[in-house]
Structure formats: structure tokens, C-alpha cells
Amino acid sequence: MTSRPLTLVDLRGMKSRGERISCLTAYDASLARLVDEAGAELVLVGDSLGMVVQGHETTIPVTLDEMVYHSRCAARSLKRAVLIADLPFMAYATPGQALQSAARLMKEGGAQVVKLEGGAPQLETVQALGRQGIPVCAHLGLTPQSVHKLGGYRVQGRAPEAAEAMLKDAVALEQAGADLLILECIPSELAERITRALAIPVIGIGAGPACDGQVLVSYDLLGFTARPPKFARNYAAEHGAPDRALKAFVDEVRGGIFPRPENGFT
Ligand code: KIV
């Protein structure tokens, strides 16, 4: 395991060698340091902070200023992991707005990759970001910024037409220049098809064991969350101190032990 700062090229190499990639959320310097030291390849400053840090019901109220602030806090601690920061709701409604918002996350927040939610409607934006040398992590499946449109936090892609549309979106996002893809709350079989179809690393959350990597909200893993989702696992309950719990997650992802089939959906 290399100790130098990782790059997206390293992550692609991991996918091609069949090595599992681990990703955890962090919103501040202390947690980001622990996640980095645990050996996770990716740290995500997710807009889930709106729920687990700020106490909102959804991620929708999170502002770009808040994402820049939390990204800057996390960035200060990282020595090895690649830092992804979420573009929050309505900060990328047009390609032009996405460029401005991404520039802030990178210049002020220290992000190396920006994440955005959605498929076909985001293709032009992904291309525009790529043309300016801005790496993009796309996010399909349960896209929390669209929770009201989706009618709640529910598994996506179960109907055959929805599954085909998601596969098509994933391929189109890769062709548009996306560097990573997160799949959230989709049937494990669909996640496997998408992972096989793409050359870019695919990171799952509630998407079964076949993705190239796994992400969890660290607060779920550390037992801070009152109602953790079904696909999460409380590593602190089993391993105690945060550093040991985070390392156990990274080791289990690397060893193909987490997630198990029961952490996914049919
Ligand atoms: O905001 C976030 O933490 C996320 C993960 C759940 C993938 O998008």
C-alpha cells in the first residue's frame, strides 16, 4: 500500500487489478485525519452533512458556502486519500453555474473531485467540467437531492425499464468524461451489470458486493446515527474506538468481506 498522495490514475489501476476501493465521508479535520490514517482511498465531503451534522431532514438546505467550509476543514488533514466534495442542491443547475461552484470547491475548499447527482440531464455539465480539467464523480440511483421527486428514500432501478435507463445513463456519463460513479440503493444485480460495463471505478452504497468500491457515511459506521440505513453497519459496536472501527471497515472492503449480500437489495 503506497503512502504517497493517491490520484485518479491509481484508482483506475485498482479497478483494473480487481482491488477494492474504500470511501468514507468526513466533514471536519479530525474525522478526515482518522479516515485518511485508516487507509481509505477516498474521502467524501458529502452533503449528507446537512442531515448528520446540521440535523435537517434532507440534504436540500445545504449551501455552497457550507460545502466549501467543510471541504476546506477536511482537506487540511489529508495526506493520502483523494478528496471528493459534493456540489449541493441547485449549485449546478446549468453548466456555467456548475463551473463556478466547482471552482470554489477546488480553489477554496481544496477538493480534487466534485460530485453531482443525476444522469442524462447532467451530461453537458460533466463535459463542461471535464474540458476545464475538473474531475467529476457522478451519482446515480437514489439521488438524495431529488428525494421529493422520487417520493422518498427508496430503492431505485427495480423495474426493468428503470434498470435499462440507469445502465444507459452510467455509460453516457463515462463517455461524457465522468471519472468515478457512485451507485446508491439499487438492486445488487443491476450494480454488478453497471460495474462490469464501465472502465471507471464504481463505488456502491446499498448497491451490493459487486461494485469496485464501497462508501459509507462515517457517522453510521461509528454509531452516531439514530436510525442507520439497512445497508450500513455499526463497526464501532464491534471494534470500539473510532480509529479501529474505521480501519475495520477499510480492511473488510479491501478483503471483500463488506458489504455482504444482506447489505444490498434485490
Ligand atoms: O452525501 C453523501 O454522503 C453521499 C453518500 C451517501 C454517497 O452522497
Coordinates of C-alpha atoms and ligand atoms in Angstrom, one line a residue:
M1 CA 0.0 0.0 0.0
T2 CA 1.6 3.3 -1.1
S3 CA 1.8 6.2 1.4
R4 CA 2.1 9.0 -1.3
P5 CA -1.0 11.0 -2.2
L6 CA -3.2 8.9 -4.4
T7 CA -4.6 10.0 -7.8
L8 CA -7.5 9.0 -10.0
V9 CA -5.0 7.1 -12.1
D10 CA -4.2 4.9 -9.1
L11 CA -7.9 4.3 -8.6
R12 CA -8.4 3.2 -12.2
G13 CA -5.4 0.9 -11.7
M14 CA -7.0 -0.6 -8.6
K15 CA -10.2 -1.3 -10.6
S16 CA -8.2 -3.0 -13.4
R17 CA -6.4 -5.2 -10.8
G18 CA -9.6 -6.1 -9.1
E19 CA -8.5 -4.3 -5.9
R20 CA -11.4 -2.9 -3.8
I21 CA -11.6 0.9 -3.1
S22 CA -12.9 2.2 0.2
C23 CA -14.5 5.6 0.7
L24 CA -15.9 7.3 3.8
T25 CA -17.5 10.6 4.5
A26 CA -15.8 13.2 6.6
Y27 CA -16.8 16.8 7.3
D28 CA -14.1 18.1 9.5
A29 CA -10.3 17.9 10.1
S30 CA -10.4 15.4 12.9
L31 CA -12.6 12.8 11.2
A32 CA -10.8 13.3 7.8
R33 CA -7.4 12.6 9.5
L34 CA -8.8 9.3 11.1
V35 CA -10.3 8.2 7.7
D36 CA -7.0 9.0 5.9
E37 CA -5.0 7.2 8.5
A38 CA -7.3 4.2 8.3
G39 CA -6.3 3.8 4.7
A40 CA -9.4 4.8 2.8
E41 CA -8.6 5.8 -0.8
L42 CA -11.4 8.4 -1.0
V43 CA -12.8 10.9 1.5
L44 CA -16.2 12.3 0.6
V45 CA -17.3 15.6 2.0
G46 CA -20.9 14.7 1.3
D47 CA -23.9 17.0 1.5
S48 CA -25.2 14.2 3.9
L49 CA -23.7 16.7 6.4
G50 CA -27.0 18.5 6.1
M51 CA -28.6 15.6 7.8
V52 CA -25.9 14.2 10.2
V53 CA -24.2 17.4 11.2
Q54 CA -26.9 20.1 10.7
G55 CA -29.9 18.0 11.7
H56 CA -32.0 18.6 8.6
E57 CA -34.5 16.0 7.2
T58 CA -32.9 16.2 3.7
T59 CA -29.7 17.4 2.0
I60 CA -31.6 20.1 0.2
P61 CA -30.9 23.1 2.6
V62 CA -27.1 22.7 2.4
T63 CA -25.4 25.7 0.8
L64 CA -22.3 26.0 -1.4
D65 CA -20.6 28.2 1.3
E66 CA -21.2 25.4 3.8
M67 CA -19.7 22.8 1.4
V68 CA -16.7 24.9 0.8
Y69 CA -16.2 25.4 4.6
H70 CA -16.4 21.7 5.4
S71 CA -14.3 20.7 2.4
R72 CA -11.6 23.1 3.5
C73 CA -11.6 21.7 7.0
A74 CA -11.3 18.1 5.8
A75 CA -8.7 18.9 3.2
R76 CA -6.3 20.2 5.8
S77 CA -5.8 16.7 7.2
L78 CA -5.4 14.6 4.1
K79 CA -2.0 13.1 3.3
R80 CA -3.0 10.2 1.0
A81 CA -6.7 10.0 0.2
V82 CA -8.4 11.8 -2.8
L83 CA -10.9 14.4 -1.6
I84 CA -14.3 14.5 -3.3
A85 CA -16.8 17.3 -2.4
D86 CA -20.5 17.4 -3.2
L87 CA -21.9 20.1 -5.3
P88 CA -25.0 20.9 -3.3
F89 CA -28.6 21.2 -4.5
M90 CA -29.1 23.9 -7.2
A91 CA -25.4 24.8 -7.3
Y92 CA -25.1 23.1 -10.7
A93 CA -28.4 23.8 -12.5
T94 CA -26.5 25.0 -15.6
P95 CA -23.0 24.1 -16.9
G96 CA -21.9 27.7 -16.2
Q97 CA -23.2 27.6 -12.6
A98 CA -21.5 24.2 -12.1
L99 CA -18.2 25.6 -13.3
Q100 CA -18.4 28.5 -10.9
S101 CA -19.4 26.2 -8.0
A102 CA -16.8 23.6 -8.8
A103 CA -14.1 26.3 -8.9
R104 CA -15.0 27.3 -5.4
L105 CA -14.9 23.8 -4.1
M106 CA -11.5 23.3 -5.6
K107 CA -9.8 26.7 -5.0
E108 CA -11.3 27.5 -1.6
G109 CA -12.3 24.0 -0.4
G110 CA -9.3 22.0 -1.6
A111 CA -11.4 19.4 -3.3
Q112 CA -9.8 17.3 -6.0
V113 CA -13.0 15.9 -7.4
V114 CA -16.6 17.3 -7.4
K115 CA -19.7 15.1 -7.2
L116 CA -23.0 15.7 -8.8
E117 CA -26.3 13.8 -8.9
G118 CA -28.1 12.7 -12.0
G119 CA -27.8 11.0 -15.4
A120 CA -28.8 12.3 -18.8
P121 CA -29.6 15.8 -17.7
Q122 CA -26.0 16.2 -16.4
L123 CA -24.1 15.1 -19.5
E124 CA -23.4 18.6 -20.8
T125 CA -22.3 19.7 -17.3
V126 CA -20.0 16.7 -16.9
Q127 CA -18.4 17.6 -20.3
A128 CA -18.0 21.2 -19.5
L129 CA -16.3 20.4 -16.2
G130 CA -14.0 17.9 -17.9
R131 CA -13.0 20.5 -20.5
Q132 CA -11.7 22.7 -17.7
G133 CA -9.8 19.8 -16.1
I134 CA -12.2 19.3 -13.2
P135 CA -12.6 15.7 -12.2
V136 CA -16.2 14.5 -11.7
C137 CA -17.8 11.8 -9.6
A138 CA -21.3 11.1 -10.9
H139 CA -24.1 9.7 -8.6
L140 CA -27.0 7.5 -9.8
G141 CA -29.7 5.5 -8.2
L142 CA -31.2 7.1 -5.0
T143 CA -30.1 10.7 -5.5
P144 CA -31.0 12.4 -2.2
Q145 CA -31.2 15.9 -3.7
S146 CA -34.2 14.6 -5.7
V147 CA -35.9 13.0 -2.7
H148 CA -39.2 14.8 -3.2
K149 CA -39.4 14.0 -6.9
L150 CA -38.5 10.3 -6.1
G151 CA -41.3 10.2 -3.4
G152 CA -38.9 9.3 -0.5
Y153 CA -35.7 7.4 0.2
R154 CA -36.5 4.3 -1.8
V155 CA -34.6 1.7 -3.8
Q156 CA -34.2 2.8 -7.4
G157 CA -33.9 0.8 -10.7
R158 CA -36.1 -2.2 -9.8
A159 CA -38.4 -2.0 -12.8
P160 CA -36.7 -3.4 -16.0
E161 CA -37.1 -0.1 -17.9
A162 CA -35.6 1.9 -15.0
A163 CA -32.7 -0.5 -14.8
E164 CA -32.0 -0.2 -18.5
A165 CA -32.2 3.6 -18.3
M166 CA -29.8 3.6 -15.4
L167 CA -27.3 1.4 -17.3
K168 CA -27.6 3.7 -20.3
D169 CA -27.1 6.8 -18.1
A170 CA -24.0 5.3 -16.5
V171 CA -22.4 4.5 -19.9
A172 CA -23.2 8.0 -21.1
L173 CA -21.7 9.6 -18.0
E174 CA -18.5 7.7 -18.5
Q175 CA -18.4 8.8 -22.2
A176 CA -19.1 12.4 -21.2
G177 CA -15.9 12.2 -19.0
A178 CA -17.0 11.2 -15.5
D179 CA -14.1 9.8 -13.6
L180 CA -16.0 7.9 -10.8
L181 CA -19.5 6.8 -10.3
I182 CA -21.4 6.3 -7.1
L183 CA -24.4 4.0 -7.1
E184 CA -26.8 4.4 -4.2
C185 CA -29.6 2.0 -3.2
I186 CA -30.1 -0.1 -6.3
P187 CA -30.5 -3.8 -6.8
S188 CA -27.2 -5.6 -6.4
E189 CA -27.6 -7.3 -9.8
L190 CA -28.0 -4.0 -11.6
A191 CA -25.0 -2.6 -9.7
E192 CA -23.0 -5.6 -11.0
R193 CA -24.0 -5.0 -14.6
I194 CA -23.1 -1.3 -14.4
T195 CA -19.8 -2.0 -12.7
R196 CA -18.9 -4.5 -15.4
A197 CA -19.9 -2.2 -18.2
L198 CA -17.7 0.7 -17.1
A199 CA -13.9 1.3 -17.1
I200 CA -14.2 4.0 -14.4
P201 CA -14.3 2.9 -10.7
V202 CA -17.9 2.3 -9.4
I203 CA -18.4 2.9 -5.7
G204 CA -21.6 1.4 -4.1
I205 CA -23.7 2.3 -1.1
G206 CA -26.6 0.0 -0.6
A207 CA -25.7 -1.5 -4.0
G208 CA -24.4 -4.9 -3.1
P209 CA -21.0 -6.6 -3.1
A210 CA -20.0 -6.4 -6.8
C211 CA -19.0 -2.7 -7.1
D212 CA -15.3 -1.7 -7.4
G213 CA -15.5 0.0 -4.0
Q214 CA -17.8 0.9 -1.1
V215 CA -18.8 4.1 0.6
L216 CA -20.5 4.6 4.0
V217 CA -21.5 7.7 5.9
S218 CA -18.9 7.6 8.7
Y219 CA -21.5 8.6 11.3
D220 CA -23.5 5.4 10.5
L221 CA -20.3 3.3 10.9
L222 CA -19.4 5.0 14.2
G223 CA -22.8 4.5 15.7
F224 CA -23.7 8.2 15.8
T225 CA -26.9 7.8 13.7
A226 CA -30.3 7.2 15.5
R227 CA -31.8 5.3 12.5
P228 CA -29.0 4.0 10.3
P229 CA -30.0 2.6 6.9
K230 CA -30.3 -1.1 6.4
F231 CA -27.2 -1.3 4.2
A232 CA -24.9 0.3 6.8
R233 CA -23.1 -1.5 9.6
N234 CA -22.1 -0.2 13.1
Y235 CA -18.4 -1.0 13.2
A236 CA -17.9 0.9 16.5
A237 CA -20.2 -1.5 18.2
E238 CA -17.9 -4.4 17.2
H239 CA -14.5 -2.7 17.2
G240 CA -14.7 0.1 19.8
A241 CA -12.6 3.2 19.3
P242 CA -13.2 5.3 16.1
D243 CA -9.7 4.6 14.6
R244 CA -10.2 0.8 15.0
A245 CA -13.8 0.9 13.6
L246 CA -12.7 2.9 10.5
K247 CA -9.8 0.6 9.9
A248 CA -12.0 -2.4 10.2
F249 CA -14.3 -1.0 7.5
V250 CA -11.4 -0.3 5.2
D251 CA -9.9 -3.8 5.8
E252 CA -13.3 -5.5 5.2
V253 CA -13.9 -3.6 2.0
R254 CA -10.4 -4.5 0.8
G255 CA -10.9 -8.1 1.8
G256 CA -14.3 -8.4 0.0
I257 CA -16.0 -9.1 3.4
F258 CA -18.1 -5.9 3.4
P259 CA -20.7 -5.5 2.0
R260 CA -22.4 -8.8 2.4
P261 CA -25.4 -9.7 0.2
E262 CA -27.7 -8.8 3.1
N263 CA -26.3 -5.2 3.0
G264 CA -27.8 -4.9 -0.5
F265 CA -31.2 -5.1 -2.3
T266 CA -32.9 -7.4 -4.7
Ligands
KIV1 O1 -23.7 13.0 0.7 C1 -23.2 11.8 0.9 O2 -22.6 11.5 1.9 C2 -23.3 10.9 -0.2 C3 -23.0 9.5 0.0 C4 -24.1 8.9 0.8 C5 -22.7 8.7 -1.2 O3 -23.6 11.3 -1.3

